[in-house]
PDB file of N, CA and C in Angstrom:
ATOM      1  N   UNK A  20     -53.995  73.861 101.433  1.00  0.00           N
ATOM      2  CA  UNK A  20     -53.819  74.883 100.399  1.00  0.00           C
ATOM      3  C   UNK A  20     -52.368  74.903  99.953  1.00  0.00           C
ATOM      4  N   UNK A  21     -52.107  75.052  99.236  1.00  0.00           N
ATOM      5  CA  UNK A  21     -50.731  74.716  98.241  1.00  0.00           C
ATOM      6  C   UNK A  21     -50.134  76.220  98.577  1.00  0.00           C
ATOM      7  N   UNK A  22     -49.026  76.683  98.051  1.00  0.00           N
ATOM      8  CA  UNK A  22     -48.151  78.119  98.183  1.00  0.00           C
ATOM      9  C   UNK A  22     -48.843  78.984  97.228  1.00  0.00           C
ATOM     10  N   UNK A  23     -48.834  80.075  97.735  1.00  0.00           N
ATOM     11  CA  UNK A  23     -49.608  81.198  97.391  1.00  0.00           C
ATOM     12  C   UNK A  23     -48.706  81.866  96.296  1.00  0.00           C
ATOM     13  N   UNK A  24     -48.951  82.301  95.182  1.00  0.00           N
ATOM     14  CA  UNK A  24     -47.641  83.483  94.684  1.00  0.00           C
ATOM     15  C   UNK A  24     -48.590  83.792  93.652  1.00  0.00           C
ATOM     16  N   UNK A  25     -47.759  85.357  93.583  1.00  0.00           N
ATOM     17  CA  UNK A  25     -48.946  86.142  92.851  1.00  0.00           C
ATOM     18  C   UNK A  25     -48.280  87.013  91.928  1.00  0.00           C
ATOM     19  N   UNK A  26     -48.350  87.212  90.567  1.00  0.00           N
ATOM     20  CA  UNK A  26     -47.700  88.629  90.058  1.00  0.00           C
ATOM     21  C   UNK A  26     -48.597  88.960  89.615  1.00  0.00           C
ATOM     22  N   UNK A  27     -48.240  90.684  89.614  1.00  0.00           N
ATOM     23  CA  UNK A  27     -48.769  91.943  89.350  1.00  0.00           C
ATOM     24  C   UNK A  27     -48.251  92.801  88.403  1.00  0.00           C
ATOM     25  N   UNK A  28     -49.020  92.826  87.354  1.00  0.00           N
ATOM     26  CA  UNK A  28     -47.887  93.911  86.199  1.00  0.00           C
ATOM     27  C   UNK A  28     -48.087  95.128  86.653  1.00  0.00           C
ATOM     28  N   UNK A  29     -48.898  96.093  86.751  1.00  0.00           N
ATOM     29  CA  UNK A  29     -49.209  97.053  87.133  1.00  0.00           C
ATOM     30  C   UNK A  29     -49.515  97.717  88.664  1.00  0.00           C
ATOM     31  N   UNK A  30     -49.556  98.639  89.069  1.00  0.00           N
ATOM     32  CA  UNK A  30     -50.245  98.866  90.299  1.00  0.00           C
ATOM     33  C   UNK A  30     -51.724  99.101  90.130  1.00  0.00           C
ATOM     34  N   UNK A  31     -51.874  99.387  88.768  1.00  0.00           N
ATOM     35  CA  UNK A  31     -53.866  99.776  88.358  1.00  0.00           C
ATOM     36  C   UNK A  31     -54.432  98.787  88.662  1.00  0.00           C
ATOM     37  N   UNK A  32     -53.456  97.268  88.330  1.00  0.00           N
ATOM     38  CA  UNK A  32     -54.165  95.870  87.880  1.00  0.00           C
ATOM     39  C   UNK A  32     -54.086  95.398  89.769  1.00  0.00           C
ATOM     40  N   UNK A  33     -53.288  96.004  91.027  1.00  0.00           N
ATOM     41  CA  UNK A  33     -52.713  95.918  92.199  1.00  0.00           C
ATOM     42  C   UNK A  33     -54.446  95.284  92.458  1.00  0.00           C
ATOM     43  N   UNK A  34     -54.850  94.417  93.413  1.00  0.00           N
ATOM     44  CA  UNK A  34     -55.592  94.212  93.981  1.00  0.00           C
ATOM     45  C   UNK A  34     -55.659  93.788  95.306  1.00  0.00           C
ATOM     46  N   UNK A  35     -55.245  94.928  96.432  1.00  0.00           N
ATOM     47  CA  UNK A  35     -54.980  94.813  97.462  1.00  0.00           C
ATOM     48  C   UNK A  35     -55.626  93.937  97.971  1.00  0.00           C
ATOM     49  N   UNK A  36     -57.371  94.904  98.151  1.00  0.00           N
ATOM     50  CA  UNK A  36     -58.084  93.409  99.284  1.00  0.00           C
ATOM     51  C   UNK A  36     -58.541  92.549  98.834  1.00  0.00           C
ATOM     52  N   UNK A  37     -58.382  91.859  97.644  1.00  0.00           N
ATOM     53  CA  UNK A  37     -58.015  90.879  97.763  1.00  0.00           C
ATOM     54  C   UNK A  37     -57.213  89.704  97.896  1.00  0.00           C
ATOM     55  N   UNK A  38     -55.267  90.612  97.953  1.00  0.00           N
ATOM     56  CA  UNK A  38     -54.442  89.877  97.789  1.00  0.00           C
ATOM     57  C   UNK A  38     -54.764  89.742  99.413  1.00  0.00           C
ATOM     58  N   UNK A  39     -54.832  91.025  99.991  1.00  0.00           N
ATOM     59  CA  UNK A  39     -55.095  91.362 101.809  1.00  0.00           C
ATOM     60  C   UNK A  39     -56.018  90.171 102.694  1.00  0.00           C
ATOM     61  N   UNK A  40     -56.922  89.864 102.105  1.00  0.00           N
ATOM     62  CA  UNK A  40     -57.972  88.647 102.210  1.00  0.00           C
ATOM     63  C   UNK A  40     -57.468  87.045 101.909  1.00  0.00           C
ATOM     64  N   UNK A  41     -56.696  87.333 100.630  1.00  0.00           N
ATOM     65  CA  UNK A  41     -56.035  86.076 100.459  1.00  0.00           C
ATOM     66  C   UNK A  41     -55.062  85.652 101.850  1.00  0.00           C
ATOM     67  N   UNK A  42     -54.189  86.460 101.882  1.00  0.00           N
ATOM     68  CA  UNK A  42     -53.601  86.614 103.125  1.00  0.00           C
ATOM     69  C   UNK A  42     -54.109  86.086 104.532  1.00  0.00           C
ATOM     70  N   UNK A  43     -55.284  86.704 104.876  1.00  0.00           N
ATOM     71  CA  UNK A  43     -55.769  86.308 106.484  1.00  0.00           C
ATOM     72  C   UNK A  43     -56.466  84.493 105.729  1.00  0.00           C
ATOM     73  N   UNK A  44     -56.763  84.288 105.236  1.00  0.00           N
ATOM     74  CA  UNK A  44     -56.485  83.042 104.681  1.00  0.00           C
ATOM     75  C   UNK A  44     -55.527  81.830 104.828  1.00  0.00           C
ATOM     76  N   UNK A  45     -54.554  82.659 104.685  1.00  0.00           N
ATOM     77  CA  UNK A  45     -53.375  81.771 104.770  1.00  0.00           C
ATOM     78  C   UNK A  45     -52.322  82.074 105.968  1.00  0.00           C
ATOM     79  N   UNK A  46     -52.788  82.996 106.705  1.00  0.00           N
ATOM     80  CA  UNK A  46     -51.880  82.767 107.931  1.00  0.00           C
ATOM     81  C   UNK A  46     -50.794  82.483 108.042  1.00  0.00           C
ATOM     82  N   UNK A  47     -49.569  82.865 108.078  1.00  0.00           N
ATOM     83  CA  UNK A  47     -47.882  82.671 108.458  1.00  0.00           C
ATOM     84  C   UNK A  47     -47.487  81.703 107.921  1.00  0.00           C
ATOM     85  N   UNK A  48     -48.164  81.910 106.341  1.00  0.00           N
ATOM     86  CA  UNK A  48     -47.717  80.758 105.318  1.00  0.00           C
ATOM     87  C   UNK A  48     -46.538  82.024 104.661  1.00  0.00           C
ATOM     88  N   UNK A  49     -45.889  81.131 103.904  1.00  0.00           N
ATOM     89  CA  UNK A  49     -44.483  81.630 103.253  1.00  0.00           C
ATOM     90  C   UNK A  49     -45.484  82.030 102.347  1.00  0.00           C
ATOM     91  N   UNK A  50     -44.346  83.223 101.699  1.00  0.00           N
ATOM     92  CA  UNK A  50     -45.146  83.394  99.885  1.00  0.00           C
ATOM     93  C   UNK A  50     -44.479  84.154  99.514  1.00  0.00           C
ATOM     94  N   UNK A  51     -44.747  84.321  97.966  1.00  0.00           N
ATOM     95  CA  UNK A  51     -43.433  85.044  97.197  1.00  0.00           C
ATOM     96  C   UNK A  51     -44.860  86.126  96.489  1.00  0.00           C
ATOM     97  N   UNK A  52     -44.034  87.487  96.663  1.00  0.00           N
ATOM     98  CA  UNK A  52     -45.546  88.540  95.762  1.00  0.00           C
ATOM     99  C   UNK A  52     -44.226  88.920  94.898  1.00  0.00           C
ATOM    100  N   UNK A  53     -44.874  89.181  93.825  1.00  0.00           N
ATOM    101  CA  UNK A  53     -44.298  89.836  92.352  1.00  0.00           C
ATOM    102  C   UNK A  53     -44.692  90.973  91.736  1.00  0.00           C
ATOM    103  N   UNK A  54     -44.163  91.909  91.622  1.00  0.00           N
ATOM    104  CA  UNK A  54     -44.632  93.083  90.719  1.00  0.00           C
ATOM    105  C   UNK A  54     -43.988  93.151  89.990  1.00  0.00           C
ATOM    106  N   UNK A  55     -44.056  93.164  88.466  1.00  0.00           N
ATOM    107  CA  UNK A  55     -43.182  93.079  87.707  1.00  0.00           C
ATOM    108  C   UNK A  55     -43.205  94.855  86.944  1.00  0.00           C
ATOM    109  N   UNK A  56     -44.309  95.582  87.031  1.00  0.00           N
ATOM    110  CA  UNK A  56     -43.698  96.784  86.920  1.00  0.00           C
ATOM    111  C   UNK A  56     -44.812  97.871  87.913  1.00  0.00           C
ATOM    112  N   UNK A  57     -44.298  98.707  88.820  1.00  0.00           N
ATOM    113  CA  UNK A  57     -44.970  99.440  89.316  1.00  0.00           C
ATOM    114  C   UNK A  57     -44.291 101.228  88.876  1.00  0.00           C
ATOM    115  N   UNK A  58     -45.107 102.343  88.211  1.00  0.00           N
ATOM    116  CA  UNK A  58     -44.662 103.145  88.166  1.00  0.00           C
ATOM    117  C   UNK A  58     -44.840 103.778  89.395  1.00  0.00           C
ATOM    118  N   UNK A  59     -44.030 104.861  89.107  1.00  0.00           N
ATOM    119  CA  UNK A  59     -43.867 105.681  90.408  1.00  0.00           C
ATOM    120  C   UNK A  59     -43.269 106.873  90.214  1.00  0.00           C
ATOM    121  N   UNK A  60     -44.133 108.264  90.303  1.00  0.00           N
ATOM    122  CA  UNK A  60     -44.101 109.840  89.995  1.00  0.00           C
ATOM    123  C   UNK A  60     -43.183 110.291  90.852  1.00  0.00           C
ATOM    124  N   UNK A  61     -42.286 111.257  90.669  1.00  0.00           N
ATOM    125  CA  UNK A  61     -41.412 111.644  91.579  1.00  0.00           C
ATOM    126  C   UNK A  61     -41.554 112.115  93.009  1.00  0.00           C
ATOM    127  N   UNK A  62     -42.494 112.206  93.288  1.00  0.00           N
ATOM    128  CA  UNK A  62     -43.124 112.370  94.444  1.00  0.00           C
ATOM    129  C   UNK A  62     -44.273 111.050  95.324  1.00  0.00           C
ATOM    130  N   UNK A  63     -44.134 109.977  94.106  1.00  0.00           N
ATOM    131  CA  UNK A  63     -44.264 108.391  94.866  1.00  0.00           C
ATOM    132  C   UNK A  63     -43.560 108.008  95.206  1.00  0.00           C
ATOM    133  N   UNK A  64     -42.159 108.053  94.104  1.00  0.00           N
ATOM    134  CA  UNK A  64     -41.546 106.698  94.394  1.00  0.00           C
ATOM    135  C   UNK A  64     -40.645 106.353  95.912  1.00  0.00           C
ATOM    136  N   UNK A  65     -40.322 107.680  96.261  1.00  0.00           N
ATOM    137  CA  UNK A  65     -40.102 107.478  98.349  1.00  0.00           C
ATOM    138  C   UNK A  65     -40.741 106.393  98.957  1.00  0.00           C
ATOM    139  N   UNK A  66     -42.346 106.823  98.659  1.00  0.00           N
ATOM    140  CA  UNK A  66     -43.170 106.208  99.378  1.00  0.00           C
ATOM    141  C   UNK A  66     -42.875 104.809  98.861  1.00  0.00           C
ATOM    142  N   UNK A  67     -42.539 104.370  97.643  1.00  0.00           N
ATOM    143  CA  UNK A  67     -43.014 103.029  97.182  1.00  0.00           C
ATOM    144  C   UNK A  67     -41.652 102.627  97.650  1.00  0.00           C
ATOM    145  N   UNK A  68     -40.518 102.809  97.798  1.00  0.00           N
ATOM    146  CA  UNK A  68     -39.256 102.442  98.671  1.00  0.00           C
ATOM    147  C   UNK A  68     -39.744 102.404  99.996  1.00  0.00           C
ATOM    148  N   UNK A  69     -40.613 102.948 100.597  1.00  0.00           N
ATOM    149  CA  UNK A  69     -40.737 102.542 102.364  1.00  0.00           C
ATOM    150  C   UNK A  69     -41.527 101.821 102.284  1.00  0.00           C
ATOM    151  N   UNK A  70     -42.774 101.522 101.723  1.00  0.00           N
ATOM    152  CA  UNK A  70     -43.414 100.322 101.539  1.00  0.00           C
ATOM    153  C   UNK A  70     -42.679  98.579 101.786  1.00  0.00           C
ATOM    154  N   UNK A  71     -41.413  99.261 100.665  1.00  0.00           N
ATOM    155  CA  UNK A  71     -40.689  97.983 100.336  1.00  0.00           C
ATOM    156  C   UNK A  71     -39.787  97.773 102.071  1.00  0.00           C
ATOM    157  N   UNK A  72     -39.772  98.842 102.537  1.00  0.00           N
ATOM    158  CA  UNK A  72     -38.977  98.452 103.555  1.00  0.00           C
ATOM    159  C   UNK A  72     -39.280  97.983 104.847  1.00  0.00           C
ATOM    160  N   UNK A  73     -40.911  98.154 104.621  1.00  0.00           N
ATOM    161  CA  UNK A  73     -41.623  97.481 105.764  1.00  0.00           C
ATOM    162  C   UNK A  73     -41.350  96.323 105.788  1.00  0.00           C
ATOM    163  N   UNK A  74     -41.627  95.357 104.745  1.00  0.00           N
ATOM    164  CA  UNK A  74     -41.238  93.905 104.797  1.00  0.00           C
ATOM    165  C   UNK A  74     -39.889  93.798 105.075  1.00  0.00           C
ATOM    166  N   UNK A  75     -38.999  94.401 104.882  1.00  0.00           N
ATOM    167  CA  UNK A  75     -37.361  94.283 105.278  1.00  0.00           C
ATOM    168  C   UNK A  75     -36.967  94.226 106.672  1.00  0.00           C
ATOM    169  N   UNK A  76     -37.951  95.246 107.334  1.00  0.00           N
ATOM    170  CA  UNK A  76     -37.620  94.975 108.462  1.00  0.00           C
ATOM    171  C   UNK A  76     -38.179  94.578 109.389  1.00  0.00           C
ATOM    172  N   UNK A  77     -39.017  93.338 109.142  1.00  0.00           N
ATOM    173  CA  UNK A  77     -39.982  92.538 109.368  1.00  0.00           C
ATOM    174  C   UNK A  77     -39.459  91.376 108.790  1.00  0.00           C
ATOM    175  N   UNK A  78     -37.676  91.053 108.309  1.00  0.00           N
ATOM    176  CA  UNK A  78     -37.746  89.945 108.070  1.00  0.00           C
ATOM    177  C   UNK A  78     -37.873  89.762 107.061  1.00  0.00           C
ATOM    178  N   UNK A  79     -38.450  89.934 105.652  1.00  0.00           N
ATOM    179  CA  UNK A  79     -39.007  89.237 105.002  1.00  0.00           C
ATOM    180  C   UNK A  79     -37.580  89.626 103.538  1.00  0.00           C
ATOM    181  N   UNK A  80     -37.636  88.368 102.781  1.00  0.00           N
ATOM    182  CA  UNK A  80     -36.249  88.455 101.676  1.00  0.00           C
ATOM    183  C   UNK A  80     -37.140  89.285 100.642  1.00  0.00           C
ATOM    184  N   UNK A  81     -36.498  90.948 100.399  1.00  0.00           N
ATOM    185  CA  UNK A  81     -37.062  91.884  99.420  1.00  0.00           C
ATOM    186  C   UNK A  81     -36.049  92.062  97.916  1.00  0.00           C
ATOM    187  N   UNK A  82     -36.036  91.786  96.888  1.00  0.00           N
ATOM    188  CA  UNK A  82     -35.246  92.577  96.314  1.00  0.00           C
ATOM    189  C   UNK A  82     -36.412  93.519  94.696  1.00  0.00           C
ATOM    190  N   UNK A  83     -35.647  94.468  94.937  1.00  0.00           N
ATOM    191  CA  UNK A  83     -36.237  95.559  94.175  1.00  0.00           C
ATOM    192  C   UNK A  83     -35.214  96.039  93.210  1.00  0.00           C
ATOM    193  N   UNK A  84     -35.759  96.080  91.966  1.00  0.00           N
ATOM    194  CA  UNK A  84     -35.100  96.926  90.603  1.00  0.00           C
ATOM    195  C   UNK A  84     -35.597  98.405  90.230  1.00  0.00           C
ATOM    196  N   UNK A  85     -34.738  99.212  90.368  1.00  0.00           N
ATOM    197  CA  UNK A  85     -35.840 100.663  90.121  1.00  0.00           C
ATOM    198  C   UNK A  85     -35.083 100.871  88.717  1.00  0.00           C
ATOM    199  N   UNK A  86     -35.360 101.361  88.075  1.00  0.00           N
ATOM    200  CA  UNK A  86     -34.889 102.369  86.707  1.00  0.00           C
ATOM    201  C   UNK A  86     -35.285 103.405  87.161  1.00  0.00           C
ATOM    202  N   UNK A  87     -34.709 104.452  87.281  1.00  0.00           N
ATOM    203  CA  UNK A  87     -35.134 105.767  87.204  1.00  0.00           C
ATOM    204  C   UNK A  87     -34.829 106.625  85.989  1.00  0.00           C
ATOM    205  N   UNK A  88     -36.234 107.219  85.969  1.00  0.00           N
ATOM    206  CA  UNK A  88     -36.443 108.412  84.701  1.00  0.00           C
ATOM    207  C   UNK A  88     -36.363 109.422  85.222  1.00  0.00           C
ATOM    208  N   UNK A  89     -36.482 110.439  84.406  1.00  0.00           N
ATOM    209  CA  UNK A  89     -36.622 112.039  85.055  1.00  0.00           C
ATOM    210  C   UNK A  89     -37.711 112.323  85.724  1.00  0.00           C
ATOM    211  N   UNK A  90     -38.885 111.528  85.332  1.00  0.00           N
ATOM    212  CA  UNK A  90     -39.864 112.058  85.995  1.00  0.00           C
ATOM    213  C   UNK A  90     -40.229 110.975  86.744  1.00  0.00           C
ATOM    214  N   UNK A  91     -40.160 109.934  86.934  1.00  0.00           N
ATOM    215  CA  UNK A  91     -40.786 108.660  87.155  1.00  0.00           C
ATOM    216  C   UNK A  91     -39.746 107.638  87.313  1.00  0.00           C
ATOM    217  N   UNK A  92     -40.516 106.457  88.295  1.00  0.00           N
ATOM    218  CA  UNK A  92     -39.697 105.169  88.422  1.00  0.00           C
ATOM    219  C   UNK A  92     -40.044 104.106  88.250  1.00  0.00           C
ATOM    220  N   UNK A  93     -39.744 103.503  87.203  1.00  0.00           N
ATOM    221  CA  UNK A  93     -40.290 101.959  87.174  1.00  0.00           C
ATOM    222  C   UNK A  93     -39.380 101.021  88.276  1.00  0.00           C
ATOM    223  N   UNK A  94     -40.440 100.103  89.127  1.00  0.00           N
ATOM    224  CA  UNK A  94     -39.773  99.170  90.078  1.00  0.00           C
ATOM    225  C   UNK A  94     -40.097  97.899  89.977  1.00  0.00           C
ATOM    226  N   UNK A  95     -39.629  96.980  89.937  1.00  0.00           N
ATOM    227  CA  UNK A  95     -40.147  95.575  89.599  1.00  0.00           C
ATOM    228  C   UNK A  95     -39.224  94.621  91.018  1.00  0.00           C
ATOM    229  N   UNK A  96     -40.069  94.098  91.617  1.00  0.00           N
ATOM    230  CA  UNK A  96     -39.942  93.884  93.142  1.00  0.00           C
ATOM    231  C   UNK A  96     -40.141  92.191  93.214  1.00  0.00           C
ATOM    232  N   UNK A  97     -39.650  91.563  94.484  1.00  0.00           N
ATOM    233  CA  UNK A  97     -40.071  90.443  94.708  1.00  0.00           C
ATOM    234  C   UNK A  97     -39.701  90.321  96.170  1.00  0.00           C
ATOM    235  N   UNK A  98     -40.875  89.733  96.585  1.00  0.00           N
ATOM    236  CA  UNK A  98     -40.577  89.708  97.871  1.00  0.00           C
ATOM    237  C   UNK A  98     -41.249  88.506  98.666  1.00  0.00           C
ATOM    238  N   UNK A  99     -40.512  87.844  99.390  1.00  0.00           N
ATOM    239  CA  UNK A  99     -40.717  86.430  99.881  1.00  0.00           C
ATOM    240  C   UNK A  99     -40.887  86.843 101.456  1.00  0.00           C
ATOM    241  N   UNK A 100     -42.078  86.260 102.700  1.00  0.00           N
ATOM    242  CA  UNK A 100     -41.986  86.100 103.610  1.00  0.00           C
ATOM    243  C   UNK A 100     -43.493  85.670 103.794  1.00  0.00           C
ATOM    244  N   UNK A 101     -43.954  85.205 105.328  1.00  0.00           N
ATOM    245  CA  UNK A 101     -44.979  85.536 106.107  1.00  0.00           C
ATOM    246  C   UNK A 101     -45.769  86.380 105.555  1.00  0.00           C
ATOM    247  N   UNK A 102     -46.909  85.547 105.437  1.00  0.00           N
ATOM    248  CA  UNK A 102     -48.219  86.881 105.584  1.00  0.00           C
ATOM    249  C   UNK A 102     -47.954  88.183 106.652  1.00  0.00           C
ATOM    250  N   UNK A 103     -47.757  88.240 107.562  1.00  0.00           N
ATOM    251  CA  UNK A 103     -47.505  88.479 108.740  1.00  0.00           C
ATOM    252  C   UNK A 103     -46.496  89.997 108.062  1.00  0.00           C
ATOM    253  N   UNK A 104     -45.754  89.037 107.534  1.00  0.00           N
ATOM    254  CA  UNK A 104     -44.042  90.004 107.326  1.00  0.00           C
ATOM    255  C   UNK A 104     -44.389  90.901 105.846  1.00  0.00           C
ATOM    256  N   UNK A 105     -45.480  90.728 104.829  1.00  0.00           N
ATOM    257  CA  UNK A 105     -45.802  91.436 103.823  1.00  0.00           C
ATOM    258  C   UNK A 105     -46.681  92.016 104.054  1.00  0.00           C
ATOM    259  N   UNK A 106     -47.891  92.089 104.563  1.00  0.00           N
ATOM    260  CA  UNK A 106     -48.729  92.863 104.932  1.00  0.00           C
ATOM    261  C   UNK A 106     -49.089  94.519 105.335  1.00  0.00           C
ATOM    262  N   UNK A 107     -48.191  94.620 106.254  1.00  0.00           N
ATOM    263  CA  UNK A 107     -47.801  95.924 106.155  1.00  0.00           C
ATOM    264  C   UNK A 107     -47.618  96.913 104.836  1.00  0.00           C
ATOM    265  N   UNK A 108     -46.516  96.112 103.899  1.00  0.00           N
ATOM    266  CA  UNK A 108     -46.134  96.402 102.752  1.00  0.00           C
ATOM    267  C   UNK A 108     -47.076  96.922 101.956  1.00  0.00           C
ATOM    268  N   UNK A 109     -48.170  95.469 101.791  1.00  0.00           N
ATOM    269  CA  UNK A 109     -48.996  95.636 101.036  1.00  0.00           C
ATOM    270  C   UNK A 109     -50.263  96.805 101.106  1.00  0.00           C
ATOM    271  N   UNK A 110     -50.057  96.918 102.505  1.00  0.00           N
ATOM    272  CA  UNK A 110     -51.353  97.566 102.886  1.00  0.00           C
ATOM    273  C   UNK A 110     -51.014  99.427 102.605  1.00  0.00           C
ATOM    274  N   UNK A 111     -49.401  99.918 102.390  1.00  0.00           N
ATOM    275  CA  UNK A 111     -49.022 101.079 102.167  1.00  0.00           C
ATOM    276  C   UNK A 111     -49.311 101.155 100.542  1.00  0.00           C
ATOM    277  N   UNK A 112     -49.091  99.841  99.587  1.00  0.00           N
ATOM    278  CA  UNK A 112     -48.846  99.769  98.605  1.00  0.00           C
ATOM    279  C   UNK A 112     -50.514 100.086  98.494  1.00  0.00           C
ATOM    280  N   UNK A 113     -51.388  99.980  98.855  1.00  0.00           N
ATOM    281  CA  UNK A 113     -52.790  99.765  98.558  1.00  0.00           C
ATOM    282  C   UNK A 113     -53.578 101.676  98.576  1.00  0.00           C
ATOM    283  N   UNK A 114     -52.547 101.881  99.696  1.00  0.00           N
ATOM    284  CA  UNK A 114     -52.860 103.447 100.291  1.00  0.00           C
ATOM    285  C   UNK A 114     -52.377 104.198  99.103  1.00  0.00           C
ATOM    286  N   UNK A 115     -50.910 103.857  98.483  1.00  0.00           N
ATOM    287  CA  UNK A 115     -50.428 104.480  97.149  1.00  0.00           C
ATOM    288  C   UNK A 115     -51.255 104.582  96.255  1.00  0.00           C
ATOM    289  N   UNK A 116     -52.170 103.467  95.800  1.00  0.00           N
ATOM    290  CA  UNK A 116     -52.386 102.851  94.701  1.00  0.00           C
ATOM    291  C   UNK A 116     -53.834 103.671  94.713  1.00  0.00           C
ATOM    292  N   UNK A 117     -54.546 103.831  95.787  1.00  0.00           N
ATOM    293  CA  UNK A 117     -55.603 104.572  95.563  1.00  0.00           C
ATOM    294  C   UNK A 117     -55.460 106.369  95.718  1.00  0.00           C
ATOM    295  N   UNK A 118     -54.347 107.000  95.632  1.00  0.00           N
ATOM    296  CA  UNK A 118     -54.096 108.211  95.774  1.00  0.00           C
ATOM    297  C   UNK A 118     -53.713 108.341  94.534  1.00  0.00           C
ATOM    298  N   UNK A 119     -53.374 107.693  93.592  1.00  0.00           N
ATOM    299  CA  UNK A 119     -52.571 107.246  92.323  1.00  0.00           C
ATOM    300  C   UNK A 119     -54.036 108.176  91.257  1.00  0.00           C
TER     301      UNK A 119
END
């Protein structure tokens, strides 16, 4: 199987289990995930910063762009590691995404 990489414009368009599935798939293969815009209500966007920090401290190379609005945060993220080392991430990002 060749390298996995995936972008995501939205969190609506987010398709956890199956990125989650793709994942146990590929096993402690490298990979790069992309979100190129995730909003986030003033009372998400915490959460969508600890998400991001699961993979951080697990290792995995994160970098994140927020704009912040008054009410809201657009974040556009990239993050390279291990299935292993994103997972976590993904799996908070999935918990967001359906409370959303």
């Amino acid at each position: 199987a060749g390298p996995m990489s995936t972008t995501t414009t939205r969190l609506d368009d987010f398709d956890p289990v199956g990125m989650l599935a793709e994942f146990a798939a590929h096993r402690s293969e490298m990979v790069t995930v992309r979100f190129d815009h995730i909003e986030a209500g003033a009372l998400t966007r915490r959460h969508v910063r600890a998400a991001f920090n699961l993979a951080r401290i697990r290792g995995a190379e994160v970098e994140v762009r927020e704009e912040r609005g008054w009410l809201d945060s657009v974040f556009a993220v990239r993050m390279r590691g291990t299935t292993e080392q994103l997972r976590p991430s993904l799996l908070a990002l999935a918990a967001l995404a359906e409370e959303a």
